Each structure stands twice: as structure tokens, then as C-alpha cells.
Tab-separated table of C-alpha atoms and ligand atoms in Angstrom:
chain	number	residue	atom	x	y	z
A	12	MET	CA	64.810	236.399	-80.987
A	13	ALA	CA	65.128	232.665	-80.598
A	14	LEU	CA	66.576	231.904	-83.965
A	15	THR	CA	70.127	232.896	-83.420
A	16	PHE	CA	71.602	229.423	-83.561
A	17	PHE	CA	73.577	228.606	-86.598
A	18	TRP	CA	76.076	226.112	-87.691
A	19	ILE	CA	78.935	226.411	-90.064
A	20	LEU	CA	79.850	223.230	-91.807
A	21	ALA	CA	83.321	221.903	-91.934
A	22	VAL	CA	84.321	222.624	-95.490
A	23	PRO	CA	86.706	220.622	-97.617
A	24	PRO	CA	89.983	222.242	-98.595
A	25	LEU	CA	89.968	224.368	-101.703
A	26	LEU	CA	90.383	222.122	-104.636
A	27	CYS	CA	91.445	223.938	-107.703
A	28	SER	CA	93.446	223.336	-110.797
A	29	ALA	CA	95.555	226.387	-109.914
A	30	LEU	CA	96.924	226.786	-113.426
A	31	PRO	CA	98.844	230.030	-113.540
A	32	SER	CA	98.327	230.221	-117.294
A	33	THR	CA	95.710	231.949	-119.397
A	34	THR	CA	94.009	228.683	-120.294
A	35	PRO	CA	90.580	228.287	-118.811
A	36	HIS	CA	90.388	226.288	-115.643
A	37	VAL	CA	89.266	222.712	-115.929
A	38	GLY	CA	87.014	223.220	-112.977
A	39	ILE	CA	87.295	224.923	-109.684
A	40	SER	CA	85.504	224.627	-106.426
A	41	ILE	CA	84.438	227.156	-103.896
A	42	PRO	CA	83.748	225.988	-100.372
A	43	LEU	CA	80.364	226.900	-98.987
A	44	SER	CA	79.340	227.293	-95.421
A	45	LYS	CA	75.822	226.737	-94.285
A	46	ARG	CA	74.204	229.038	-91.852
A	47	THR	CA	70.798	228.175	-90.634
A	48	PRO	CA	68.799	229.103	-87.633
A	49	GLN	CA	67.521	225.712	-86.595
A	50	LEU	CA	64.223	224.667	-88.067
A	51	SER	CA	63.559	223.507	-84.567
A	52	VAL	CA	64.667	224.675	-81.147
A	53	ASN	CA	65.478	221.872	-78.686
A	54	GLY	CA	63.988	219.491	-81.222
A	55	VAL	CA	60.630	221.282	-81.430
A	56	VAL	CA	59.741	223.077	-84.655
A	57	ASP	CA	59.537	226.847	-84.778
A	58	ARG	CA	56.115	227.568	-86.256
A	59	ASP	CA	56.681	231.159	-87.297
A	60	PHE	CA	59.871	230.205	-89.015
A	61	LEU	CA	58.235	227.350	-90.913
A	62	ASN	CA	55.293	229.475	-92.011
A	63	ALA	CA	57.649	232.196	-93.181
A	64	GLN	CA	59.479	229.586	-95.267
A	65	VAL	CA	56.318	228.730	-97.167
A	66	ASN	CA	55.591	232.402	-97.860
A	67	LYS	CA	59.137	232.927	-98.936
A	68	VAL	CA	58.950	230.215	-101.577
A	69	HIS	CA	55.548	231.394	-102.773
A	70	ASN	CA	56.842	234.929	-103.336
A	71	LYS	CA	60.089	233.805	-104.877
A	72	ILE	CA	58.335	231.747	-107.532
A	73	ALA	CA	55.911	234.635	-108.130
A	74	ARG	CA	58.931	236.936	-108.735
A	75	GLY	CA	60.324	234.458	-111.267
A	76	PHE	CA	56.973	234.209	-113.050
A	77	ALA	CA	56.709	238.020	-113.223
A	78	ALA	CA	60.237	238.381	-114.637
A	79	TYR	CA	59.518	235.620	-117.152
A	80	LYS	CA	56.471	237.494	-118.410
A	81	LYS	CA	58.456	240.725	-118.652
A	82	ASN	CA	61.328	239.072	-120.554
A	83	THR	CA	59.437	236.755	-122.904
A	84	GLY	CA	56.029	238.409	-123.186
A	85	LYS	CA	54.451	235.076	-122.256
A	86	VAL	CA	52.811	233.733	-119.140
A	87	HIS	CA	55.088	231.103	-117.605
A	88	PRO	CA	53.557	227.709	-118.503
A	89	SER	CA	53.590	226.667	-114.847
A	90	ASN	CA	51.817	229.807	-113.718
A	91	THR	CA	48.482	228.110	-114.171
A	92	LYS	CA	46.975	229.652	-111.072
A	93	HIS	CA	48.275	233.142	-111.848
A	94	ILE	CA	49.841	233.462	-108.443
A	95	THR	CA	50.988	236.805	-107.196
A	96	ARG	CA	53.045	237.737	-104.232
A	97	ARG	CA	51.474	238.028	-100.857
A	98	SER	CA	52.520	239.296	-97.498
A	99	THR	CA	53.307	236.913	-94.749
A	100	GLY	CA	51.464	236.891	-91.477
A	101	ALA	CA	54.607	235.733	-89.727
A	102	ASP	CA	57.144	237.818	-87.866
A	103	ALA	CA	58.978	239.876	-90.454
A	104	LEU	CA	62.223	239.309	-88.623
A	105	GLN	CA	61.983	235.645	-89.419
A	106	ASP	CA	61.201	236.143	-93.028
A	107	ASP	CA	63.103	235.349	-96.198
A	108	SER	CA	66.445	233.870	-96.883
A	109	GLN	CA	67.632	232.591	-93.572
A	110	VAL	CA	68.754	229.186	-94.643
A	111	LEU	CA	71.298	229.312	-97.323
A	112	TRP	CA	74.621	228.298	-98.688
A	113	GLN	CA	77.161	231.041	-98.828
A	114	GLY	CA	80.568	231.631	-100.345
A	115	THR	CA	82.832	234.480	-101.418
A	116	VAL	CA	82.821	236.612	-104.553
A	117	GLN	CA	85.045	239.583	-105.392
A	118	VAL	CA	83.625	242.623	-107.164
A	119	GLY	CA	84.996	245.803	-108.702
A	120	THR	CA	88.403	247.411	-109.293
A	121	PRO	CA	90.138	247.218	-106.891
A	122	ALA	CA	88.385	243.990	-105.955
A	123	VAL	CA	86.413	243.844	-102.725
A	124	ASN	CA	85.267	240.596	-101.114
A	125	PHE	CA	81.599	239.925	-100.466
A	126	THR	CA	79.855	236.872	-99.083
A	127	VAL	CA	76.885	235.741	-101.132
A	128	ASP	CA	74.150	233.139	-101.132
A	129	PHE	CA	74.292	231.004	-104.304
A	130	ASP	CA	70.690	230.487	-105.361
A	131	THR	CA	69.594	228.281	-108.275
A	132	GLY	CA	66.023	229.543	-107.872
A	133	SER	CA	66.663	233.075	-109.137
A	134	SER	CA	68.880	234.828	-111.688
A	135	ASP	CA	69.974	238.242	-110.432
A	136	PHE	CA	73.083	239.346	-108.545
A	137	PHE	CA	72.712	242.137	-106.012
A	138	LEU	CA	74.697	243.694	-103.163
A	139	PRO	CA	74.120	246.609	-100.797
A	140	GLY	CA	74.992	249.811	-102.679
A	141	PRO	CA	76.637	253.029	-101.417
A	142	ASP	CA	73.329	254.858	-101.050
A	143	CYS	CA	71.677	252.121	-99.053
A	144	ASP	CA	69.779	253.255	-95.975
A	145	SER	CA	70.099	251.675	-92.532
A	146	SER	CA	68.504	248.466	-93.836
A	147	CYS	CA	71.973	247.494	-95.173
A	148	ASP	CA	73.822	248.206	-91.906
A	149	GLY	CA	76.326	245.533	-90.992
A	150	HIS	CA	76.838	244.313	-94.552
A	151	THR	CA	79.858	245.137	-96.700
A	152	ILE	CA	78.861	247.895	-99.121
A	153	TYR	CA	79.556	247.649	-102.841
A	154	ASN	CA	80.779	251.201	-103.317
A	155	THR	CA	80.224	251.752	-107.015
A	156	SER	CA	81.953	255.144	-106.965
A	157	SER	CA	85.188	253.635	-105.702
A	158	SER	CA	85.239	250.884	-108.353
A	159	SER	CA	86.866	252.149	-111.549
A	160	SER	CA	85.194	249.381	-113.552
A	161	ALA	CA	81.644	250.079	-112.324
A	162	GLU	CA	79.306	251.552	-114.932
A	163	ASP	CA	75.895	252.890	-114.105
A	164	GLN	CA	73.307	251.352	-116.429
A	165	ASP	CA	70.739	254.005	-115.585
A	166	GLN	CA	68.263	251.296	-114.756
A	167	LYS	CA	66.421	250.705	-111.513
A	168	PHE	CA	65.319	247.385	-110.064
A	169	SER	CA	62.808	246.350	-107.448
A	170	LEU	CA	62.399	242.830	-106.090
A	171	ALA	CA	59.455	242.060	-103.823
A	172	TYR	CA	60.148	239.839	-100.841
A	173	GLY	CA	57.913	237.958	-98.464
A	174	ASP	CA	57.125	240.502	-95.795
A	175	GLY	CA	55.826	242.996	-98.328
A	176	SER	CA	59.068	244.961	-98.363
A	177	THR	CA	61.386	245.149	-101.351
A	178	VAL	CA	65.035	245.099	-102.304
A	179	GLU	CA	65.510	247.972	-104.697
A	180	GLY	CA	68.290	250.002	-106.218
A	181	ASN	CA	70.265	250.718	-109.364
A	182	ILE	CA	71.849	248.383	-111.859
A	183	PHE	CA	75.563	248.705	-112.612
A	184	THR	CA	77.903	246.560	-114.634
A	185	ASP	CA	81.244	245.556	-113.179
A	186	THR	CA	84.015	242.972	-113.013
A	187	PHE	CA	83.706	240.039	-110.603
A	188	THR	CA	85.742	237.011	-109.603
A	189	ILE	CA	84.461	233.726	-108.174
A	190	ALA	CA	87.037	231.133	-107.137
A	191	GLY	CA	89.647	232.801	-109.333
A	192	LEU	CA	87.402	232.979	-112.414
A	193	THR	CA	86.913	236.541	-113.618
A	194	GLY	CA	84.022	237.887	-115.662
A	195	THR	CA	83.481	241.443	-116.869
A	196	ASN	CA	80.470	243.620	-117.611
A	197	GLN	CA	78.238	241.703	-115.207
A	198	SER	CA	74.956	243.306	-114.246
A	199	ILE	CA	74.967	243.850	-110.492
A	200	GLY	CA	72.216	245.492	-108.510
A	201	ALA	CA	73.482	248.084	-106.014
A	202	ALA	CA	70.668	248.211	-103.491
A	203	THR	CA	69.411	251.430	-101.957
A	204	THR	CA	67.029	249.475	-99.692
A	205	TYR	CA	67.159	245.963	-98.319
A	206	SER	CA	64.026	244.152	-97.212
A	207	SER	CA	64.015	243.055	-93.578
A	208	GLY	CA	64.765	239.498	-94.640
A	209	PHE	CA	68.192	240.693	-95.818
A	210	SER	CA	69.025	242.695	-92.707
A	211	ILE	CA	72.188	241.523	-91.003
A	212	ASP	CA	70.249	239.819	-88.192
A	213	ASN	CA	68.419	237.638	-90.685
A	214	PHE	CA	70.856	237.265	-93.526
A	215	GLN	CA	74.538	236.894	-92.869
A	216	PRO	CA	75.889	237.159	-96.435
A	217	ASP	CA	76.082	240.561	-98.111
A	218	GLY	CA	74.137	239.655	-101.218
A	219	LEU	CA	72.705	237.044	-103.480
A	220	VAL	CA	73.954	235.416	-106.692
A	221	GLY	CA	71.171	233.954	-108.824
A	222	MET	CA	72.155	230.868	-110.819
A	223	ALA	CA	69.107	230.101	-112.962
A	224	PHE	CA	68.438	231.364	-116.507
A	225	LYS	CA	68.164	234.869	-117.949
A	226	GLU	CA	64.443	234.356	-118.643
A	227	ILE	CA	63.663	234.843	-114.953
A	228	SER	CA	66.167	237.661	-114.401
A	229	ASP	CA	64.369	240.752	-113.227
A	230	PHE	CA	67.302	242.751	-114.665
A	231	GLY	CA	66.804	240.967	-117.999
A	232	ASP	CA	70.544	240.241	-118.163
A	233	ASP	CA	72.866	237.251	-118.124
A	234	PRO	CA	73.323	235.624	-114.711
A	235	VAL	CA	76.873	235.328	-113.331
A	236	PHE	CA	77.638	231.804	-114.533
A	237	GLN	CA	76.342	232.455	-118.067
A	238	THR	CA	78.665	235.487	-118.177
A	239	LEU	CA	81.640	233.265	-117.317
A	240	VAL	CA	80.562	230.832	-120.036
A	241	SER	CA	80.040	233.431	-122.749
A	242	GLN	CA	83.395	235.057	-121.939
A	243	GLY	CA	85.155	231.698	-122.259
A	244	VAL	CA	86.385	231.625	-118.687
A	245	VAL	CA	85.109	228.159	-117.827
A	246	THR	CA	85.798	225.222	-120.110
A	247	ALA	CA	82.575	223.409	-119.343
A	248	PRO	CA	79.239	225.223	-119.203
A	249	GLU	CA	78.247	223.305	-116.114
A	250	PHE	CA	78.313	223.811	-112.360
A	251	ALA	CA	77.529	221.475	-109.500
A	252	PHE	CA	76.552	221.628	-105.845
A	253	GLU	CA	77.322	219.391	-102.954
A	254	LEU	CA	75.110	220.529	-100.087
A	255	SER	CA	75.647	217.647	-97.728
A	256	THR	CA	76.107	217.943	-94.022
A	257	SER	CA	79.584	216.449	-94.330
A	258	GLY	CA	80.799	219.293	-96.533
A	259	ALA	CA	79.470	221.723	-99.056
A	260	GLU	CA	80.898	223.216	-102.205
A	261	LEU	CA	79.975	224.825	-105.470
A	262	PHE	CA	82.030	223.525	-108.394
A	263	LEU	CA	82.334	225.729	-111.484
A	264	GLY	CA	83.195	224.356	-114.922
A	265	GLY	CA	82.014	220.769	-114.666
A	266	VAL	CA	81.552	218.337	-111.807
A	267	ASN	CA	83.948	217.366	-109.017
A	268	THR	CA	84.620	213.666	-109.562
A	269	ASN	CA	85.651	213.243	-105.913
A	270	LYS	CA	82.178	214.123	-104.735
A	271	PHE	CA	79.907	211.543	-106.338
A	272	THR	CA	79.780	207.866	-107.218
A	273	GLY	CA	78.236	206.156	-110.226
A	274	SER	CA	76.737	208.078	-113.083
A	275	PHE	CA	74.379	211.015	-113.301
A	276	THR	CA	70.704	210.621	-114.034
A	277	THR	CA	69.998	213.678	-116.154
A	278	SER	CA	66.721	215.399	-116.924
A	279	GLN	CA	66.033	218.015	-119.569
A	280	VAL	CA	64.892	221.435	-118.377
A	281	SER	CA	61.275	221.617	-119.510
A	282	ASN	CA	61.050	225.360	-119.754
A	283	THR	CA	64.097	227.621	-119.691
A	284	GLY	CA	63.835	229.982	-116.753
A	285	PHE	CA	63.958	228.074	-113.487
A	286	TRP	CA	65.926	224.822	-113.320
A	287	GLN	CA	62.639	223.036	-113.891
A	288	ILE	CA	62.468	219.341	-114.800
A	289	SER	CA	59.914	216.538	-114.790
A	290	MET	CA	59.599	214.516	-111.633
A	291	ASP	CA	58.295	211.015	-112.309
A	292	SER	CA	56.973	210.431	-108.815
A	293	ALA	CA	57.233	210.892	-105.089
A	294	ASN	CA	57.437	207.525	-103.347
A	295	VAL	CA	56.711	206.180	-99.889
A	296	ASP	CA	58.598	203.004	-99.007
A	297	GLY	CA	59.301	202.362	-102.664
A	298	GLU	CA	55.756	202.857	-103.895
A	299	ALA	CA	54.945	205.763	-106.237
A	300	VAL	CA	52.051	207.582	-104.613
A	301	VAL	CA	51.901	210.756	-106.702
A	302	GLY	CA	53.497	211.377	-110.049
A	303	ASN	CA	53.947	213.095	-113.372
A	304	LEU	CA	54.922	216.333	-111.725
A	305	SER	CA	57.187	219.244	-112.534
A	306	ALA	CA	59.954	220.286	-110.112
A	307	ILE	CA	61.998	223.466	-109.741
A	308	ILE	CA	65.412	222.549	-108.316
A	309	ASP	CA	66.299	225.311	-105.872
A	310	THR	CA	69.374	225.521	-103.626
A	311	GLY	CA	67.828	228.659	-102.095
A	312	THR	CA	64.810	226.854	-100.627
A	313	THR	CA	65.003	224.860	-97.397
A	314	LEU	CA	61.997	222.567	-97.687
A	315	ILE	CA	60.294	220.649	-100.458
A	316	ILE	CA	57.110	222.444	-101.440
A	317	GLY	CA	54.510	220.482	-103.407
A	318	ASP	CA	51.016	221.188	-104.666
A	319	THR	CA	48.497	220.775	-101.860
A	320	LYS	CA	46.607	217.916	-103.519
A	321	SER	CA	49.663	215.717	-104.169
A	322	VAL	CA	51.170	216.426	-100.769
A	323	SER	CA	47.985	215.475	-98.987
A	324	GLU	CA	47.838	212.246	-101.038
A	325	LEU	CA	51.435	211.529	-100.139
A	326	TYR	CA	50.820	211.816	-96.405
A	327	ASP	CA	47.570	209.832	-96.737
A	328	SER	CA	49.690	206.878	-97.709
A	329	ILE	CA	51.882	207.158	-94.592
A	330	SER	CA	50.369	205.356	-91.647
A	331	GLY	CA	50.150	207.498	-88.524
A	332	SER	CA	50.564	210.767	-90.420
A	333	LYS	CA	48.418	213.745	-89.393
A	334	ASP	CA	47.400	217.075	-90.825
A	335	ALA	CA	49.252	219.774	-88.835
A	336	SER	CA	47.577	222.826	-90.357
A	337	GLN	CA	45.960	223.739	-87.045
A	338	THR	CA	49.014	223.174	-84.888
A	339	VAL	CA	51.904	224.251	-87.114
A	340	GLY	CA	50.565	225.878	-90.227
A	341	ASP	CA	48.855	225.419	-93.565
A	342	GLY	CA	50.361	222.664	-95.656
A	343	TYR	CA	52.235	220.953	-92.814
A	344	PHE	CA	51.844	217.299	-91.855
A	345	THR	CA	53.357	215.072	-89.196
A	346	VAL	CA	54.686	211.545	-89.326
A	347	PRO	CA	55.450	209.334	-86.313
A	348	CYS	CA	58.931	210.318	-85.062
A	349	ASP	CA	59.900	206.718	-84.410
A	350	SER	CA	58.972	205.418	-87.850
A	351	ILE	CA	59.939	207.967	-90.467
A	352	PRO	CA	59.113	206.319	-93.790
A	353	ASN	CA	61.516	205.974	-96.676
A	354	ILE	CA	60.485	208.884	-98.882
A	355	SER	CA	62.137	209.203	-102.278
A	356	LEU	CA	61.740	211.287	-105.414
A	357	THR	CA	62.124	209.733	-108.852
A	358	PHE	CA	63.794	211.707	-111.630
A	359	GLY	CA	64.668	210.260	-115.033
A	360	GLY	CA	63.510	206.833	-113.901
A	361	LYS	CA	65.716	206.660	-110.814
A	362	ALA	CA	64.549	207.006	-107.212
A	363	PHE	CA	66.680	209.156	-104.873
A	364	SER	CA	65.975	208.721	-101.171
A	365	ILE	CA	65.574	211.442	-98.601
A	366	SER	CA	67.220	210.418	-95.338
A	367	ALA	CA	65.062	210.351	-92.218
A	368	ASP	CA	67.332	213.038	-90.755
A	369	THR	CA	66.750	215.492	-93.584
A	370	PHE	CA	63.042	214.641	-93.933
A	371	ASN	CA	62.343	215.152	-90.226
A	372	VAL	CA	62.076	218.871	-89.543
A	373	GLY	CA	61.498	218.407	-85.786
A	374	GLN	CA	58.913	217.502	-83.161
A	375	ALA	CA	55.508	219.117	-83.617
A	376	GLU	CA	55.351	220.053	-79.929
A	377	GLN	CA	57.381	219.479	-76.785
A	378	GLY	CA	57.117	215.815	-75.812
A	379	SER	CA	55.150	214.919	-78.944
A	380	SER	CA	55.792	211.657	-80.757
A	381	ASP	CA	54.777	213.360	-84.014
A	382	CYS	CA	57.413	214.991	-86.191
A	383	ILE	CA	56.922	217.516	-88.968
A	384	GLY	CA	57.737	216.233	-92.454
A	385	GLY	CA	59.973	218.228	-94.814
A	386	ILE	CA	57.484	218.046	-97.702
A	387	VAL	CA	54.914	220.805	-97.372
A	388	GLY	CA	51.784	221.619	-99.381
A	389	GLU	CA	51.488	225.034	-101.023
A	390	ASP	CA	50.261	225.812	-104.525
A	391	VAL	CA	52.935	227.834	-106.270
A	392	GLY	CA	51.769	227.281	-109.799
A	393	ASP	CA	51.978	223.946	-111.494
A	394	ALA	CA	55.299	222.920	-109.978
A	395	TRP	CA	57.010	221.572	-106.897
A	396	VAL	CA	59.979	223.440	-105.460
A	397	VAL	CA	62.621	220.945	-104.456
A	398	GLY	CA	65.040	222.427	-101.933
A	399	ASP	CA	67.655	221.406	-99.393
A	400	VAL	CA	65.588	218.681	-97.702
A	401	PHE	CA	66.161	216.731	-100.924
A	402	LEU	CA	69.377	218.308	-102.253
A	403	GLN	CA	71.389	217.406	-99.145
A	404	ASN	CA	70.993	213.774	-100.198
A	405	VAL	CA	72.456	213.982	-103.709
A	406	TYR	CA	75.207	215.564	-105.816
A	407	THR	CA	73.574	217.899	-108.326
A	408	SER	CA	74.871	219.205	-111.645
A	409	PHE	CA	73.434	222.088	-113.640
A	410	ASN	CA	74.355	222.189	-117.322
A	411	VAL	CA	73.583	225.555	-118.913
A	412	GLU	CA	74.495	224.514	-122.470
A	413	ASN	CA	72.331	221.423	-122.732
A	414	GLU	CA	69.911	222.706	-120.099
A	415	THR	CA	69.925	219.592	-117.978
A	416	VAL	CA	69.944	218.824	-114.272
A	417	GLY	CA	71.803	215.708	-113.149
A	418	PHE	CA	71.636	213.832	-109.854
A	419	ALA	CA	74.229	211.352	-108.628
A	420	SER	CA	74.855	209.596	-105.335
A	421	LEU	CA	77.156	211.401	-102.934
A	422	ALA	CA	80.616	209.908	-102.569
B	16	LIG	C1	89.093	237.650	-100.470
B	16	LIG	O1	88.649	236.347	-100.801
B	16	LIG	C2	89.669	235.522	-101.301
B	16	LIG	C3	89.035	234.252	-101.798
B	16	LIG	O2	88.185	233.687	-100.841
B	16	LIG	C4	90.713	235.297	-100.206
B	16	LIG	O3	91.750	234.502	-100.696
B	16	LIG	C5	91.257	236.653	-99.759
B	16	LIG	O4	92.125	236.465	-98.684
B	16	LIG	C6	90.141	237.583	-99.362
B	16	LIG	N1	90.668	238.903	-99.125
B	16	LIG	C7	90.353	239.612	-98.059
B	16	LIG	C8	90.960	240.971	-97.979
B	16	LIG	O5	89.604	239.182	-97.186
B	17	LIG	C1	82.348	255.489	-101.650
B	17	LIG	O1	83.566	255.909	-102.196
B	17	LIG	C2	83.637	257.318	-102.350
B	17	LIG	C3	84.894	257.625	-103.154
B	17	LIG	O2	85.977	256.866	-102.705
B	17	LIG	C4	83.623	257.942	-100.955
B	17	LIG	O3	83.683	259.341	-101.072
B	17	LIG	C5	82.335	257.551	-100.258
B	17	LIG	O4	82.317	258.003	-98.922
B	17	LIG	C6	82.157	256.034	-100.248
B	17	LIG	N1	80.825	255.707	-99.784
B	17	LIG	C7	80.589	254.754	-98.884
B	17	LIG	C8	79.160	254.519	-98.536
B	17	LIG	O5	81.472	254.076	-98.380
B	18	LIG	C1	77.650	245.126	-121.107
B	18	LIG	O1	76.397	244.674	-120.559
B	18	LIG	C2	75.312	245.490	-120.935
B	18	LIG	C3	74.109	245.029	-120.145
B	18	LIG	O2	74.070	243.626	-120.048
B	18	LIG	C4	75.114	245.378	-122.440
B	18	LIG	O3	74.033	246.161	-122.834
B	18	LIG	C5	76.395	245.833	-123.139
B	18	LIG	O4	76.277	245.616	-124.514
B	18	LIG	C6	77.596	245.082	-122.606
B	18	LIG	N1	78.812	245.703	-123.131
B	18	LIG	C7	79.805	244.985	-123.603
B	18	LIG	C8	80.993	245.771	-124.054
B	18	LIG	O5	79.769	243.774	-123.694
B	19	LIG	C1	64.285	203.679	-99.986
B	19	LIG	O1	63.570	203.621	-101.217
B	19	LIG	C2	64.401	203.694	-102.354
B	19	LIG	C3	63.511	203.765	-103.569
B	19	LIG	O2	62.605	202.725	-103.608
B	19	LIG	C4	65.347	202.497	-102.367
B	19	LIG	O3	66.199	202.608	-103.484
B	19	LIG	C5	66.163	202.491	-101.092
B	19	LIG	O4	66.967	201.341	-101.045
B	19	LIG	C6	65.270	202.527	-99.873
B	19	LIG	N1	66.108	202.738	-98.691
B	19	LIG	C7	65.913	202.072	-97.567
B	19	LIG	C8	66.823	202.418	-96.445
B	19	LIG	O5	65.060	201.219	-97.457
B	20	LIG	C1	52.209	208.951	-114.861
B	20	LIG	O1	51.516	208.897	-116.108
B	20	LIG	C2	51.620	207.611	-116.716
B	20	LIG	C3	50.987	207.707	-118.105
B	20	LIG	O2	49.751	208.384	-118.024
B	20	LIG	C4	50.951	206.555	-115.838
B	20	LIG	O3	51.087	205.292	-116.419
B	20	LIG	C5	51.650	206.572	-114.468
B	20	LIG	O4	50.985	205.657	-113.595
B	20	LIG	C6	51.650	207.952	-113.847
B	20	LIG	N1	52.462	207.892	-112.651
B	20	LIG	C7	51.993	208.185	-111.444
B	20	LIG	C8	52.919	207.970	-110.304
B	20	LIG	O5	50.897	208.624	-111.246
B	21	LIG	C1	75.724	218.604	-124.602
B	21	LIG	O1	75.220	217.501	-125.330
B	21	LIG	C2	76.041	217.130	-126.430
B	21	LIG	C3	75.309	216.043	-127.196
B	21	LIG	O2	74.933	215.015	-126.323
B	21	LIG	C4	77.391	216.679	-125.927
B	21	LIG	O3	78.238	216.348	-126.994
B	21	LIG	C5	78.022	217.815	-125.131
B	21	LIG	O4	79.227	217.390	-124.539
B	21	LIG	C6	77.076	218.263	-124.016
B	21	LIG	N1	77.615	219.446	-123.372
B	21	LIG	C7	77.882	219.468	-122.076
B	21	LIG	C8	78.441	220.725	-121.561
B	21	LIG	O5	77.669	218.531	-121.323
């Protein structure tokens, strides 16, 4: 398999308030490392990988819509096209969550360390359980029978992933600690089967921590951060991500003032479930070309996925851009490698630029002067999914009390 390259970012030193008292922490950060098989190999994009990414996002949003319906009894307002999950035609080994931001969490009594992907596009927490078959090999097992605080909830779960396989298992409640902050009675899925996308070759962390709202929790329970908030462990009901190439961290209990400059531009979550906000426009060289859109802000997605109509309009306004559906895959477009335009997204009236480096996914073919753009067309309901291609350019805060997303310039 070609996609074995990965890079671990230099991470900043742990920055924590380190109060030995019982008062809640003012805010605490957890360093994240990024592991990603390259979107391109020797500068040329990997088609199977890119196509798998689009399927992955499609299925992830479909899972959220299904959980929303189960929890609220209503069709998610953005599920206008009634999308359902589909299987990918791409190599299953290259499916799912390969590009992610991971950190450490401790679970159970006595506490055991696990690495997890922190994902603002979903809301459940799961790990490989003691009865997991060979699909969990290589991961650290959450052995519920050796944790004295684990309680079986007598409830099964099943999450469908992109290649048609599922992550399934049993729901327990247990104690967990992230960056020194301890919560109890957290619902944790102990998997009996992992989909191929979570096998050790494809997914280095042990499990996944969802950081969106309860409404899209398949378990129907509070996500990890909301548990910390309701148990009074964090002073501020807010967390923030820095996902830049110069360092990455998740900050719990507010924002890390060392990591951004100026003020935040905040947007109200339009519908509690995903971190979904209005996006005023997508701009090319300062000109709004498509607008009045809705965007799901997702640390667990690599690319920016937009509805096919808007994305095609966006590339139409870029001179030299070409449809790459025949050469790379549906929804992909190229731009001239030597003149990547200044693409920006406007939220709350302020435009935030995407650097040429993050927008450019790689050369379309060996020796080509066309490069694949990081905004890709795929209809996943009435919303864009704004992932790392954008989020690496900003500091992002997520406020669970006021249900707002804030963007600020990186320090
Ligand atoms: C568990 O993780 C914590 C926090 O990252 C770390 O300080 C500790 O050394 C780890 N313990 C083991 C046994 O790896
Ligand atoms: C889980 O722990 C129990 C009790 O300590 C032990 O008997 C069992 O072998 C462990 N299972 C796994 C998969 O490690
Ligand atoms: C623990 O969590 C479960 C599931 O979320 C809930 O039903 C139960 O009431 C909680 N128990 C306590 C003591 O908070
Ligand atoms: C890119 O466009 C944004 C929004 O119009 C603008 O603020 C920024 O200065 C531009 N950057 C460059 C390098 O031209
Ligand atoms: C968004 O809608 C407003 C009001 O209908 C309109 O004035 C504006 O031009 C639209 N923006 C874009 C980028 O289409
Ligand atoms: C939520 O909004 C209220 C009113 O603007 C403000 O007083 C409060 O500090 C905000 N909460 C957080 C966590 O930002």
C-alpha cells in the first residue's frame, strides 16, 4: 500500500494551569499530533484516496442525519435530499478516517491510556472492546471487565462506515480523563467489530471522541465535553482547536490566548446537532461567487465539501480551472498550479483566507501543470462540510453553552 507516509507535527509543550486544588481548571490544553497519509505521493494526488474521502464525508453526514431523526423524531432540516449511506467503489483499505488529529484520553479504573481522534463532526465515543474480533488487532483494548467503574448499559450500537462495514458493539458507562479533567458516567462504546477504516493499518488511534451535540449521538447520550461541563469540571463551556501545521492542540475550558490574534468572529449554530453555521459566501480573489450557504465545521474531515452546483460555479470563476471528474473523480476540479487563486470563506461578515498550500491538494498527474483544489463538489444534504483545508488557516472555538462557532486569526 502506497499510503504509509505520515507526519507527526511538532507539538507545543503542555500548557496547563496545573492547579493542584479542587477548583475547576481555567483551561487546559492537550497537544495533538497529525497523522496523514499524504493526499499526494511525490506531489501527485492519490485518486483512490481522494474518492474515498468524498464517500467518507457523505456517509458521516448520513449517520448524523439518521441519529438526529432517531433522537428528535424530526428529519434534519439540511437533509433535503434524504441522503443515505452508500458504499464506496474505492479500495476499502484506503477508506475512512485516515486523516485526523489525535491525542490521549484515559478511561476506566484503574485508568488506561488510549489515543483518540477528536472529531467535531460526530458525537459518540468508542474504543475497541474486550470481545472485539481481529478487526481491532493492534489497538489498545478497553477491557470493560477489568475496569471497576465500567457499567454495562445493556445497549448495542452500530455505526455504518464508508466501505459498507460497521463499527458495532455494546455501550458502557465509565470514568474518563482528558488533559487532567475527569468526568464520570460517560457513555463509551466498546466495539466488538471495527470497520476496515479503523483497522490499525488505516487508523492509528484506538478510538474516536465525538465533539458535536447530543442530537446527532447514535448512543443518544451526552458527548464527552458536555459531560465535563455538566459535571462542573471545566469553568467555561467552550473548547478550541488549533490545527495549524506549526502546531496543533485542543484547548478545553475556553480559548488559549497565546494561539490567536484579534477578536473572534462568532456565528450562531443554526440547528443543534452538527456544529452547523451560516456561511455568507465563498470568494475568489475577494469576490463573492457563491453565497448564503450552511456549513458544518468538522475537524474530522480533510477537505472542504460543497454542493455540486456551488462548487462548479466557484471553479467557473477561476481562470484556467478544469473539471477533473474524468481524471480524478466526481466533484474534483483543477486550478493552474502556478497561479492558485486567493480563495476565502466568509463567516459572520469576515473573510478568512485559505492559503495556497492548504488549498492545493497536489498535481493532477505526473508532470501536469494542473493541481487539484481542496474544495470538492458532493451533495450531502443542504450543507457544506468545512474541514482541515480551511481549519488549518484559523483558530476555532466551539461554545456549547451559547452554541456558537468562532474563528480568529492564528497567532
Ligand atoms: C498516560 O497519558 C498521560 C497523559 O498523556 C501521560 O502523562 C502518562 O505518562 C501516560 N501513561 C502511560 C502508562 O503511558
Ligand atoms: C479482560 O480482563 C479480564 C479480567 O481481568 C481478563 O480475564 C481478560 O482476559 C481480559 N480480556 C482481554 C481481551 O484483555
Ligand atoms: C449515567 O448515564 C446513564 C446513561 O447516560 C444515565 O441513564 C444515568 O442516569 C446516569 N447515572 C447517573 C448516576 O448519573
Ligand atoms: C485574500 O482575500 C481575502 C478576502 O478578500 C483578503 O482579506 C486577503 O488579504 C487576500 N490575501 C491575499 C494574499 O491577497
Ligand atoms: C445572499 O442573499 C442576499 C439577500 O438575498 C443577497 O443580497 C446576496 O447577494 C447573496 N449573496 C451571495 C454571495 O449570493
Ligand atoms: C453566552 O452569552 C452570554 C450573553 O452574551 C454571555 O454572558 C456568556 O458569557 C456567554 N457564555 C460563554 C460560555 O461564552
